[in-house]
Amino acid sequence: MQSAAPFSRRRRQILQWLSTGCGCAMCGSIDAQILGYDLYATEIASKTWAVHGQPEYFEIGNGGNIVNVAFIEVPDGIVVIDTGPSKRYGEALLALIERTVPGKEILRVYNTHHHPDHFLGNQVFQPETIAAPQKVIDNINAEGDGFTDNLYRLLGDWMRGTLVVAPGVALEATSEEVGGRNFSLFYLDGHTSADFVIRDDETGVLFSGDLAFLYRAPTTPHANIPRWTAAIETLTEIDRDLILPGHGPSDPKGESLSQTSDYLSWLDGNLRDAVGQGFTMNEAMLMPIPKRFAGLGVVRTEYERSVVHLFQDLEDELFQVIDVVRD
Ligand SMILES: [Zn+2]
Protein backbone atom coordinates (compact mmCIF):
# COMPACT_ATOMS: atom_id res chain seq x y z
CA MET A 1 0.00 0.00 0.00
CA GLN A 2 3.02 2.29 0.26
CA SER A 3 3.37 4.07 -3.07
CA ALA A 4 6.73 5.10 -4.47
CA ALA A 5 5.89 8.76 -3.88
CA PRO A 6 6.59 8.89 -0.11
CA PHE A 7 10.05 7.43 -0.65
CA SER A 8 10.94 10.02 -3.28
CA ARG A 9 9.70 12.71 -0.87
CA ARG A 10 11.87 11.21 1.84
CA ARG A 11 14.90 11.19 -0.45
CA ARG A 12 14.25 14.85 -1.15
CA GLN A 13 14.03 15.61 2.57
CA ILE A 14 17.30 13.76 3.21
CA LEU A 15 18.99 15.70 0.41
CA GLN A 16 17.68 18.90 1.99
CA TRP A 17 19.10 17.76 5.29
CA LEU A 18 22.49 16.80 3.85
CA SER A 19 22.78 20.08 2.02
CA THR A 20 22.07 22.17 5.08
CA GLY A 21 23.80 20.32 7.92
CA CYS A 22 22.28 17.99 10.47
CA GLY A 23 20.67 20.71 12.54
CA CYS A 24 22.28 19.65 15.81
CA ALA A 25 23.90 22.12 18.15
CA MET A 26 27.35 20.93 17.02
CA CYS A 27 26.77 21.68 13.34
CA GLY A 28 24.89 24.96 13.62
CA SER A 29 21.21 25.46 12.92
CA ILE A 30 19.47 24.11 9.88
CA ASP A 31 17.57 26.57 7.69
CA ALA A 32 14.11 26.40 9.21
CA GLN A 33 12.47 27.63 6.01
CA ILE A 34 13.61 24.62 3.99
CA LEU A 35 11.91 22.02 6.17
CA GLY A 36 8.53 20.94 4.88
CA TYR A 37 6.50 17.76 5.41
CA ASP A 38 4.96 17.68 1.93
CA LEU A 39 2.00 15.68 3.22
CA TYR A 40 -0.16 13.64 0.86
CA ALA A 41 -3.81 12.67 1.42
CA THR A 42 -5.07 9.27 0.26
CA GLU A 43 -8.85 8.78 0.09
CA ILE A 44 -9.37 5.45 1.87
CA ALA A 45 -13.19 5.62 2.04
CA SER A 46 -15.87 8.05 0.95
CA LYS A 47 -14.71 11.57 1.94
CA THR A 48 -12.20 9.99 4.33
CA TRP A 49 -8.50 10.70 3.83
CA ALA A 50 -5.46 9.12 5.46
CA VAL A 51 -2.10 10.88 5.66
CA HIS A 52 0.33 7.98 5.88
CA GLY A 53 3.62 8.34 7.71
CA GLN A 54 6.86 6.52 6.95
CA PRO A 55 7.33 3.03 8.49
CA GLU A 56 10.38 4.32 10.36
CA TYR A 57 11.60 5.70 13.66
CA PHE A 58 11.94 9.42 14.47
CA GLU A 59 14.87 10.86 12.54
CA ILE A 60 15.91 14.13 10.98
CA GLY A 61 15.32 12.72 7.50
CA ASN A 62 11.59 12.16 8.13
CA GLY A 63 10.94 15.04 10.55
CA GLY A 64 9.00 12.61 12.76
CA ASN A 65 6.47 11.97 10.00
CA ILE A 66 6.08 8.31 10.96
CA VAL A 67 2.42 8.31 11.98
CA ASN A 68 -0.94 7.97 10.26
CA VAL A 69 -3.40 10.79 10.75
CA ALA A 70 -6.76 11.16 9.04
CA PHE A 71 -9.51 13.62 8.27
CA ILE A 72 -13.14 13.10 7.33
CA GLU A 73 -15.60 15.42 5.64
CA VAL A 74 -18.88 15.06 7.55
CA PRO A 75 -22.06 16.90 6.45
CA ASP A 76 -21.30 20.11 8.39
CA GLY A 77 -17.49 20.19 8.55
CA ILE A 78 -14.33 18.22 9.22
CA VAL A 79 -13.27 15.63 11.81
CA VAL A 80 -9.54 14.99 12.35
CA ILE A 81 -7.93 11.90 13.89
CA ASP A 82 -4.53 12.67 15.50
CA THR A 83 -2.35 15.65 14.65
CA GLY A 84 1.24 14.49 14.10
CA PRO A 85 4.59 15.10 15.81
CA SER A 86 5.07 18.89 15.70
CA LYS A 87 3.53 22.30 15.24
CA ARG A 88 5.04 22.38 11.75
CA TYR A 89 3.30 19.08 10.92
CA GLY A 90 0.00 20.46 12.29
CA GLU A 91 0.34 23.49 10.01
CA ALA A 92 1.03 21.25 7.00
CA LEU A 93 -1.95 19.09 7.93
CA LEU A 94 -4.24 22.12 8.16
CA ALA A 95 -3.04 23.30 4.74
CA LEU A 96 -3.61 19.82 3.28
CA ILE A 97 -7.15 19.72 4.67
CA GLU A 98 -7.88 23.16 3.21
CA ARG A 99 -6.55 22.10 -0.20
CA THR A 100 -8.55 18.86 -0.14
CA VAL A 101 -11.88 20.16 1.22
CA PRO A 102 -11.73 23.97 1.02
CA GLY A 103 -13.67 26.23 3.34
CA LYS A 104 -14.86 23.63 5.83
CA GLU A 105 -14.83 24.19 9.58
CA ILE A 106 -12.91 21.76 11.76
CA LEU A 107 -15.50 20.57 14.23
CA ARG A 108 -13.67 17.86 16.14
CA VAL A 109 -10.08 16.62 16.58
CA TYR A 110 -9.60 13.26 18.31
CA ASN A 111 -6.33 12.20 19.97
CA THR A 112 -6.00 8.41 20.10
CA HIS A 113 -3.31 8.34 22.83
CA HIS A 114 -0.54 10.38 24.39
CA HIS A 115 2.47 9.34 22.31
CA PRO A 116 4.08 12.45 20.83
CA ASP A 117 3.73 11.60 17.14
CA HIS A 118 -0.05 11.55 17.64
CA PHE A 119 -0.77 14.83 19.43
CA LEU A 120 2.03 17.41 19.12
CA GLY A 121 0.29 19.06 16.15
CA ASN A 122 -2.60 19.97 18.49
CA GLN A 123 -1.58 23.59 18.96
CA VAL A 124 -2.75 24.65 15.49
CA PHE A 125 -6.31 23.51 16.28
CA GLN A 126 -8.85 25.15 18.60
CA PRO A 127 -8.48 23.49 22.04
CA GLU A 128 -12.25 23.31 22.54
CA THR A 129 -12.50 21.10 19.43
CA ILE A 130 -9.81 18.62 20.60
CA ALA A 131 -11.23 15.63 22.44
CA ALA A 132 -9.96 12.46 24.12
CA PRO A 133 -10.75 10.30 27.15
CA GLN A 134 -9.75 11.93 30.46
CA LYS A 135 -6.99 9.36 30.95
CA VAL A 136 -5.38 10.36 27.63
CA ILE A 137 -5.55 14.01 28.72
CA ASP A 138 -3.98 13.12 32.07
CA ASN A 139 -1.20 11.21 30.31
CA ILE A 140 -0.50 14.15 27.99
CA ASN A 141 -0.33 16.51 30.96
CA ALA A 142 1.96 14.13 32.87
CA GLU A 143 4.36 13.15 30.09
CA GLY A 144 3.87 15.58 27.22
CA ASP A 145 6.73 17.92 28.15
CA GLY A 146 9.21 15.05 28.46
CA PHE A 147 8.15 13.66 25.06
CA THR A 148 8.52 17.10 23.51
CA ASP A 149 12.02 17.55 24.92
CA ASN A 150 13.01 14.17 23.50
CA LEU A 151 11.68 15.02 20.03
CA TYR A 152 13.52 18.34 20.08
CA ARG A 153 16.70 16.30 20.67
CA LEU A 154 15.86 13.80 17.91
CA LEU A 155 14.39 16.15 15.30
CA GLY A 156 15.98 19.53 15.93
CA ASP A 157 14.50 22.38 13.93
CA TRP A 158 11.52 20.36 12.73
CA MET A 159 10.16 20.92 16.25
CA ARG A 160 10.63 24.70 16.36
CA GLY A 161 7.79 26.38 18.27
CA THR A 162 6.09 23.09 19.25
CA LEU A 163 4.29 23.18 22.60
CA VAL A 164 2.11 20.69 24.44
CA VAL A 165 -1.60 21.40 24.07
CA ALA A 166 -3.87 18.92 25.81
CA PRO A 167 -7.39 18.25 24.52
CA GLY A 168 -10.00 20.64 25.87
CA VAL A 169 -12.82 18.09 25.87
CA ALA A 170 -12.86 14.92 28.00
CA LEU A 171 -14.95 12.16 26.47
CA GLU A 172 -16.77 9.36 28.26
CA ALA A 173 -19.75 8.56 26.06
CA THR A 174 -19.69 5.48 23.84
CA SER A 175 -20.73 7.54 20.81
CA GLU A 176 -21.10 11.13 19.71
CA GLU A 177 -22.62 12.94 16.78
CA VAL A 178 -20.33 15.45 15.09
CA GLY A 179 -21.59 17.67 12.29
CA GLY A 180 -24.27 15.22 11.19
CA ARG A 181 -22.15 12.05 11.48
CA ASN A 182 -22.21 9.45 14.27
CA PHE A 183 -18.98 8.09 15.71
CA SER A 184 -18.67 5.07 18.01
CA LEU A 185 -16.02 5.54 20.70
CA PHE A 186 -14.06 2.70 22.35
CA TYR A 187 -12.01 3.11 25.54
CA LEU A 188 -9.23 0.53 25.58
CA ASP A 189 -5.65 0.19 26.79
CA GLY A 190 -2.54 -1.96 26.40
CA HIS A 191 -0.38 -0.02 23.97
CA THR A 192 -0.54 2.67 26.66
CA SER A 193 -2.71 3.04 29.76
CA ALA A 194 -5.38 4.74 27.60
CA ASP A 195 -5.93 3.90 23.94
CA PHE A 196 -8.90 5.51 22.24
CA VAL A 197 -10.46 4.00 19.12
CA ILE A 198 -12.97 5.73 16.89
CA ARG A 199 -15.34 4.21 14.31
CA ASP A 200 -17.09 6.29 11.69
CA ASP A 201 -20.49 4.59 11.71
CA GLU A 202 -21.27 5.78 8.17
CA THR A 203 -18.20 4.44 6.36
CA GLY A 204 -17.22 1.67 8.80
CA VAL A 205 -13.64 2.95 9.03
CA LEU A 206 -12.06 2.03 12.37
CA PHE A 207 -9.28 4.35 13.51
CA SER A 208 -7.33 2.03 15.79
CA GLY A 209 -4.50 4.31 16.90
CA ASP A 210 -1.46 2.31 17.93
CA LEU A 211 -3.37 -0.75 19.08
CA ALA A 212 -2.75 -1.93 15.51
CA PHE A 213 0.40 -1.66 13.39
CA LEU A 214 0.82 -3.02 9.85
CA TYR A 215 4.19 -3.77 8.21
CA ARG A 216 5.85 -1.69 10.91
CA ALA A 217 7.05 -3.15 14.22
CA PRO A 218 4.89 -2.21 17.23
CA THR A 219 6.36 0.14 19.85
CA THR A 220 6.23 -0.79 23.51
CA PRO A 221 7.42 2.03 25.82
CA HIS A 222 4.15 1.93 27.80
CA ALA A 223 2.92 -1.51 26.77
CA ASN A 224 1.01 -3.99 28.88
CA ILE A 225 1.05 -6.96 26.53
CA PRO A 226 -1.82 -8.98 28.07
CA ARG A 227 -4.04 -5.86 28.08
CA TRP A 228 -2.97 -5.02 24.51
CA THR A 229 -3.77 -8.55 23.35
CA ALA A 230 -7.21 -8.32 24.99
CA ALA A 231 -7.82 -4.95 23.29
CA ILE A 232 -7.00 -6.48 19.91
CA GLU A 233 -9.53 -9.23 20.60
CA THR A 234 -12.11 -6.52 21.32
CA LEU A 235 -11.24 -4.73 18.06
CA THR A 236 -11.56 -7.99 16.16
CA GLU A 237 -15.19 -8.20 17.28
CA ILE A 238 -16.12 -4.68 16.20
CA ASP A 239 -18.11 -4.44 12.99
CA ARG A 240 -16.05 -2.47 10.47
CA ASP A 241 -15.13 -2.20 6.79
CA LEU A 242 -11.58 -0.89 7.04
CA ILE A 243 -8.94 -0.28 9.69
CA LEU A 244 -6.56 2.65 9.62
CA PRO A 245 -3.75 1.47 11.91
CA GLY A 246 -1.60 3.98 13.78
CA HIS A 247 1.32 3.07 11.54
CA GLY A 248 1.31 1.33 8.16
CA PRO A 249 -1.07 1.09 5.21
CA SER A 250 -4.84 1.05 5.60
CA ASP A 251 -6.14 -2.42 6.17
CA PRO A 252 -9.35 -3.85 4.69
CA LYS A 253 -8.81 -7.42 5.93
CA GLY A 254 -7.86 -6.98 9.59
CA GLU A 255 -4.29 -8.04 8.92
CA SER A 256 -3.00 -5.30 11.24
CA LEU A 257 -4.79 -6.94 14.17
CA SER A 258 -3.49 -10.45 13.51
CA GLN A 259 0.03 -9.21 12.69
CA THR A 260 0.25 -7.05 15.83
CA SER A 261 -1.12 -9.84 18.00
CA ASP A 262 1.30 -12.36 16.48
CA TYR A 263 4.28 -10.07 17.04
CA LEU A 264 3.33 -9.29 20.65
CA SER A 265 2.83 -12.97 21.43
CA TRP A 266 6.26 -13.81 20.00
CA LEU A 267 7.90 -10.84 21.75
CA ASP A 268 6.50 -11.79 25.14
CA GLY A 269 7.40 -15.46 24.76
CA ASN A 270 10.87 -14.68 23.45
CA LEU A 271 11.70 -12.34 26.30
CA ARG A 272 10.35 -14.81 28.86
CA ASP A 273 12.65 -17.46 27.34
CA ALA A 274 15.57 -15.05 27.52
CA VAL A 275 14.95 -14.27 31.18
CA GLY A 276 14.44 -17.98 31.92
CA GLN A 277 17.81 -18.81 30.36
CA GLY A 278 19.51 -16.16 32.44
CA PHE A 279 20.38 -13.92 29.50
CA THR A 280 21.45 -10.34 30.06
CA MET A 281 19.58 -7.57 28.26
CA ASN A 282 22.45 -7.28 25.78
CA GLU A 283 22.27 -11.00 25.04
CA ALA A 284 18.49 -10.79 24.63
CA MET A 285 18.91 -7.97 22.11
CA LEU A 286 21.05 -10.23 19.92
CA MET A 287 18.43 -13.01 19.70
CA PRO A 288 17.12 -13.78 16.19
CA ILE A 289 13.81 -12.38 15.00
CA PRO A 290 11.60 -14.86 13.09
CA LYS A 291 11.61 -14.53 9.31
CA ARG A 292 7.86 -13.87 9.24
CA PHE A 293 8.54 -10.46 10.84
CA ALA A 294 11.31 -9.52 8.42
CA GLY A 295 8.91 -7.32 6.44
CA LEU A 296 8.07 -5.12 9.44
CA GLY A 297 9.70 -1.70 9.26
CA VAL A 298 12.38 -1.00 11.91
CA VAL A 299 11.80 -4.41 13.50
CA ARG A 300 15.33 -4.85 14.86
CA THR A 301 15.35 -1.33 16.33
CA GLU A 302 11.94 -1.73 17.94
CA TYR A 303 12.79 -5.20 19.25
CA GLU A 304 15.91 -3.81 20.94
CA ARG A 305 13.86 -0.95 22.41
CA SER A 306 11.31 -3.49 23.65
CA VAL A 307 14.03 -5.38 25.49
CA VAL A 308 14.81 -2.15 27.34
CA HIS A 309 11.13 -1.50 28.02
CA LEU A 310 10.04 -4.96 29.14
CA PHE A 311 13.02 -7.00 30.38
CA GLN A 312 13.26 -5.65 33.93
CA ASP A 313 9.58 -6.28 34.69
CA LEU A 314 9.85 -9.83 33.36
CA GLU A 315 12.90 -10.47 35.55
CA ASP A 316 10.95 -9.17 38.54
CA GLU A 317 8.03 -11.43 37.62
CA LEU A 318 9.96 -14.59 36.82
CA PHE A 319 12.82 -14.52 39.33
CA GLN A 320 11.75 -15.36 42.85
CA VAL A 321 13.38 -13.51 45.69
CA ILE A 322 15.34 -15.97 47.83
CA ASP A 323 15.40 -15.22 51.54
CA VAL A 324 18.81 -15.95 52.97
CA VAL A 325 18.49 -17.36 56.46
CA ARG A 326 21.59 -16.93 58.56
CA ASP A 327 22.31 -19.05 61.63
ZN1 LIG B 1 1.95 5.08 20.23
Coordinates of C-alpha atoms and ligand atoms in Angstrom, one line a residue:
M1 CA 0.0 0.0 0.0
Q2 CA 3.0 2.3 0.3
S3 CA 3.4 4.1 -3.1
A4 CA 6.7 5.1 -4.5
A5 CA 5.9 8.8 -3.9
P6 CA 6.6 8.9 -0.1
F7 CA 10.0 7.4 -0.6
S8 CA 10.9 10.0 -3.3
R9 CA 9.7 12.7 -0.9
R10 CA 11.9 11.2 1.8
R11 CA 14.9 11.2 -0.5
R12 CA 14.3 14.8 -1.2
Q13 CA 14.0 15.6 2.6
I14 CA 17.3 13.8 3.2
L15 CA 19.0 15.7 0.4
Q16 CA 17.7 18.9 2.0
W17 CA 19.1 17.8 5.3
L18 CA 22.5 16.8 3.8
S19 CA 22.8 20.1 2.0
T20 CA 22.1 22.2 5.1
G21 CA 23.8 20.3 7.9
C22 CA 22.3 18.0 10.5
G23 CA 20.7 20.7 12.5
C24 CA 22.3 19.7 15.8
A25 CA 23.9 22.1 18.1
M26 CA 27.3 20.9 17.0
C27 CA 26.8 21.7 13.3
G28 CA 24.9 25.0 13.6
S29 CA 21.2 25.5 12.9
I30 CA 19.5 24.1 9.9
D31 CA 17.6 26.6 7.7
A32 CA 14.1 26.4 9.2
Q33 CA 12.5 27.6 6.0
I34 CA 13.6 24.6 4.0
L35 CA 11.9 22.0 6.2
G36 CA 8.5 20.9 4.9
Y37 CA 6.5 17.8 5.4
D38 CA 5.0 17.7 1.9
L39 CA 2.0 15.7 3.2
Y40 CA -0.2 13.6 0.9
A41 CA -3.8 12.7 1.4
T42 CA -5.1 9.3 0.3
E43 CA -8.8 8.8 0.1
I44 CA -9.4 5.4 1.9
A45 CA -13.2 5.6 2.0
S46 CA -15.9 8.0 1.0
K47 CA -14.7 11.6 1.9
T48 CA -12.2 10.0 4.3
W49 CA -8.5 10.7 3.8
A50 CA -5.5 9.1 5.5
V51 CA -2.1 10.9 5.7
H52 CA 0.3 8.0 5.9
G53 CA 3.6 8.3 7.7
Q54 CA 6.9 6.5 6.9
P55 CA 7.3 3.0 8.5
E56 CA 10.4 4.3 10.4
Y57 CA 11.6 5.7 13.7
F58 CA 11.9 9.4 14.5
E59 CA 14.9 10.9 12.5
I60 CA 15.9 14.1 11.0
G61 CA 15.3 12.7 7.5
N62 CA 11.6 12.2 8.1
G63 CA 10.9 15.0 10.6
G64 CA 9.0 12.6 12.8
N65 CA 6.5 12.0 10.0
I66 CA 6.1 8.3 11.0
V67 CA 2.4 8.3 12.0
N68 CA -0.9 8.0 10.3
V69 CA -3.4 10.8 10.8
A70 CA -6.8 11.2 9.0
F71 CA -9.5 13.6 8.3
I72 CA -13.1 13.1 7.3
E73 CA -15.6 15.4 5.6
V74 CA -18.9 15.1 7.5
P75 CA -22.1 16.9 6.5
D76 CA -21.3 20.1 8.4
G77 CA -17.5 20.2 8.6
I78 CA -14.3 18.2 9.2
V79 CA -13.3 15.6 11.8
V80 CA -9.5 15.0 12.3
I81 CA -7.9 11.9 13.9
D82 CA -4.5 12.7 15.5
T83 CA -2.4 15.6 14.7
G84 CA 1.2 14.5 14.1
P85 CA 4.6 15.1 15.8
S86 CA 5.1 18.9 15.7
K87 CA 3.5 22.3 15.2
R88 CA 5.0 22.4 11.7
Y89 CA 3.3 19.1 10.9
G90 CA 0.0 20.5 12.3
E91 CA 0.3 23.5 10.0
A92 CA 1.0 21.2 7.0
L93 CA -2.0 19.1 7.9
L94 CA -4.2 22.1 8.2
A95 CA -3.0 23.3 4.7
L96 CA -3.6 19.8 3.3
I97 CA -7.2 19.7 4.7
E98 CA -7.9 23.2 3.2
R99 CA -6.6 22.1 -0.2
T100 CA -8.6 18.9 -0.1
V101 CA -11.9 20.2 1.2
P102 CA -11.7 24.0 1.0
G103 CA -13.7 26.2 3.3
K104 CA -14.9 23.6 5.8
E105 CA -14.8 24.2 9.6
I106 CA -12.9 21.8 11.8
L107 CA -15.5 20.6 14.2
R108 CA -13.7 17.9 16.1
V109 CA -10.1 16.6 16.6
Y110 CA -9.6 13.3 18.3
N111 CA -6.3 12.2 20.0
T112 CA -6.0 8.4 20.1
H113 CA -3.3 8.3 22.8
H114 CA -0.5 10.4 24.4
H115 CA 2.5 9.3 22.3
P116 CA 4.1 12.5 20.8
D117 CA 3.7 11.6 17.1
H118 CA 0.0 11.5 17.6
F119 CA -0.8 14.8 19.4
L120 CA 2.0 17.4 19.1
G121 CA 0.3 19.1 16.2
N122 CA -2.6 20.0 18.5
Q123 CA -1.6 23.6 19.0
V124 CA -2.8 24.6 15.5
F125 CA -6.3 23.5 16.3
Q126 CA -8.9 25.1 18.6
P127 CA -8.5 23.5 22.0
E128 CA -12.3 23.3 22.5
T129 CA -12.5 21.1 19.4
I130 CA -9.8 18.6 20.6
A131 CA -11.2 15.6 22.4
A132 CA -10.0 12.5 24.1
P133 CA -10.8 10.3 27.1
Q134 CA -9.8 11.9 30.5
K135 CA -7.0 9.4 30.9
V136 CA -5.4 10.4 27.6
I137 CA -5.5 14.0 28.7
D138 CA -4.0 13.1 32.1
N139 CA -1.2 11.2 30.3
I140 CA -0.5 14.2 28.0
N141 CA -0.3 16.5 31.0
A142 CA 2.0 14.1 32.9
E143 CA 4.4 13.1 30.1
G144 CA 3.9 15.6 27.2
D145 CA 6.7 17.9 28.2
G146 CA 9.2 15.0 28.5
F147 CA 8.1 13.7 25.1
T148 CA 8.5 17.1 23.5
D149 CA 12.0 17.6 24.9
N150 CA 13.0 14.2 23.5
L151 CA 11.7 15.0 20.0
Y152 CA 13.5 18.3 20.1
R153 CA 16.7 16.3 20.7
L154 CA 15.9 13.8 17.9
L155 CA 14.4 16.1 15.3
G156 CA 16.0 19.5 15.9
D157 CA 14.5 22.4 13.9
W158 CA 11.5 20.4 12.7
M159 CA 10.2 20.9 16.3
R160 CA 10.6 24.7 16.4
G161 CA 7.8 26.4 18.3
T162 CA 6.1 23.1 19.2
L163 CA 4.3 23.2 22.6
V164 CA 2.1 20.7 24.4
V165 CA -1.6 21.4 24.1
A166 CA -3.9 18.9 25.8
P167 CA -7.4 18.2 24.5
G168 CA -10.0 20.6 25.9
V169 CA -12.8 18.1 25.9
A170 CA -12.9 14.9 28.0
L171 CA -15.0 12.2 26.5
E172 CA -16.8 9.4 28.3
A173 CA -19.7 8.6 26.1
T174 CA -19.7 5.5 23.8
S175 CA -20.7 7.5 20.8
E176 CA -21.1 11.1 19.7
E177 CA -22.6 12.9 16.8
V178 CA -20.3 15.5 15.1
G179 CA -21.6 17.7 12.3
G180 CA -24.3 15.2 11.2
R181 CA -22.2 12.0 11.5
N182 CA -22.2 9.5 14.3
F183 CA -19.0 8.1 15.7
S184 CA -18.7 5.1 18.0
L185 CA -16.0 5.5 20.7
F186 CA -14.1 2.7 22.4
Y187 CA -12.0 3.1 25.5
L188 CA -9.2 0.5 25.6
D189 CA -5.6 0.2 26.8
G190 CA -2.5 -2.0 26.4
H191 CA -0.4 0.0 24.0
T192 CA -0.5 2.7 26.7
S193 CA -2.7 3.0 29.8
A194 CA -5.4 4.7 27.6
D195 CA -5.9 3.9 23.9
F196 CA -8.9 5.5 22.2
V197 CA -10.5 4.0 19.1
I198 CA -13.0 5.7 16.9
R199 CA -15.3 4.2 14.3
D200 CA -17.1 6.3 11.7
D201 CA -20.5 4.6 11.7
E202 CA -21.3 5.8 8.2
T203 CA -18.2 4.4 6.4
G204 CA -17.2 1.7 8.8
V205 CA -13.6 2.9 9.0
L206 CA -12.1 2.0 12.4
F207 CA -9.3 4.3 13.5
S208 CA -7.3 2.0 15.8
G209 CA -4.5 4.3 16.9
D210 CA -1.5 2.3 17.9
L211 CA -3.4 -0.8 19.1
A212 CA -2.8 -1.9 15.5
F213 CA 0.4 -1.7 13.4
L214 CA 0.8 -3.0 9.9
Y215 CA 4.2 -3.8 8.2
R216 CA 5.9 -1.7 10.9
A217 CA 7.0 -3.2 14.2
P218 CA 4.9 -2.2 17.2
T219 CA 6.4 0.1 19.8
T220 CA 6.2 -0.8 23.5
P221 CA 7.4 2.0 25.8
H222 CA 4.2 1.9 27.8
A223 CA 2.9 -1.5 26.8
N224 CA 1.0 -4.0 28.9
I225 CA 1.1 -7.0 26.5
P226 CA -1.8 -9.0 28.1
R227 CA -4.0 -5.9 28.1
W228 CA -3.0 -5.0 24.5
T229 CA -3.8 -8.5 23.3
A230 CA -7.2 -8.3 25.0
A231 CA -7.8 -5.0 23.3
I232 CA -7.0 -6.5 19.9
E233 CA -9.5 -9.2 20.6
T234 CA -12.1 -6.5 21.3
L235 CA -11.2 -4.7 18.1
T236 CA -11.6 -8.0 16.2
E237 CA -15.2 -8.2 17.3
I238 CA -16.1 -4.7 16.2
D239 CA -18.1 -4.4 13.0
R240 CA -16.0 -2.5 10.5
D241 CA -15.1 -2.2 6.8
L242 CA -11.6 -0.9 7.0
I243 CA -8.9 -0.3 9.7
L244 CA -6.6 2.6 9.6
P245 CA -3.8 1.5 11.9
G246 CA -1.6 4.0 13.8
H247 CA 1.3 3.1 11.5
G248 CA 1.3 1.3 8.2
P249 CA -1.1 1.1 5.2
S250 CA -4.8 1.1 5.6
D251 CA -6.1 -2.4 6.2
P252 CA -9.4 -3.9 4.7
K253 CA -8.8 -7.4 5.9
G254 CA -7.9 -7.0 9.6
E255 CA -4.3 -8.0 8.9
S256 CA -3.0 -5.3 11.2
L257 CA -4.8 -6.9 14.2
S258 CA -3.5 -10.5 13.5
Q259 CA 0.0 -9.2 12.7
T260 CA 0.3 -7.0 15.8
S261 CA -1.1 -9.8 18.0
D262 CA 1.3 -12.4 16.5
Y263 CA 4.3 -10.1 17.0
L264 CA 3.3 -9.3 20.7
S265 CA 2.8 -13.0 21.4
W266 CA 6.3 -13.8 20.0
L267 CA 7.9 -10.8 21.8
D268 CA 6.5 -11.8 25.1
G269 CA 7.4 -15.5 24.8
N270 CA 10.9 -14.7 23.4
L271 CA 11.7 -12.3 26.3
R272 CA 10.4 -14.8 28.9
D273 CA 12.6 -17.5 27.3
A274 CA 15.6 -15.0 27.5
V275 CA 14.9 -14.3 31.2
G276 CA 14.4 -18.0 31.9
Q277 CA 17.8 -18.8 30.4
G278 CA 19.5 -16.2 32.4
F279 CA 20.4 -13.9 29.5
T280 CA 21.4 -10.3 30.1
M281 CA 19.6 -7.6 28.3
N282 CA 22.5 -7.3 25.8
E283 CA 22.3 -11.0 25.0
A284 CA 18.5 -10.8 24.6
M285 CA 18.9 -8.0 22.1
L286 CA 21.1 -10.2 19.9
M287 CA 18.4 -13.0 19.7
P288 CA 17.1 -13.8 16.2
I289 CA 13.8 -12.4 15.0
P290 CA 11.6 -14.9 13.1
K291 CA 11.6 -14.5 9.3
R292 CA 7.9 -13.9 9.2
F293 CA 8.5 -10.5 10.8
A294 CA 11.3 -9.5 8.4
G295 CA 8.9 -7.3 6.4
L296 CA 8.1 -5.1 9.4
G297 CA 9.7 -1.7 9.3
V298 CA 12.4 -1.0 11.9
V299 CA 11.8 -4.4 13.5
R300 CA 15.3 -4.9 14.9
T301 CA 15.4 -1.3 16.3
E302 CA 11.9 -1.7 17.9
Y303 CA 12.8 -5.2 19.2
E304 CA 15.9 -3.8 20.9
R305 CA 13.9 -1.0 22.4
S306 CA 11.3 -3.5 23.7
V307 CA 14.0 -5.4 25.5
V308 CA 14.8 -2.2 27.3
H309 CA 11.1 -1.5 28.0
L310 CA 10.0 -5.0 29.1
F311 CA 13.0 -7.0 30.4
Q312 CA 13.3 -5.6 33.9
D313 CA 9.6 -6.3 34.7
L314 CA 9.8 -9.8 33.4
E315 CA 12.9 -10.5 35.5
D316 CA 10.9 -9.2 38.5
E317 CA 8.0 -11.4 37.6
L318 CA 10.0 -14.6 36.8
F319 CA 12.8 -14.5 39.3
Q320 CA 11.8 -15.4 42.8
V321 CA 13.4 -13.5 45.7
I322 CA 15.3 -16.0 47.8
D323 CA 15.4 -15.2 51.5
V324 CA 18.8 -16.0 53.0
V325 CA 18.5 -17.4 56.5
R326 CA 21.6 -16.9 58.6
D327 CA 22.3 -19.1 61.6
Ligands
ZN1 ZN 1.9 5.1 20.2

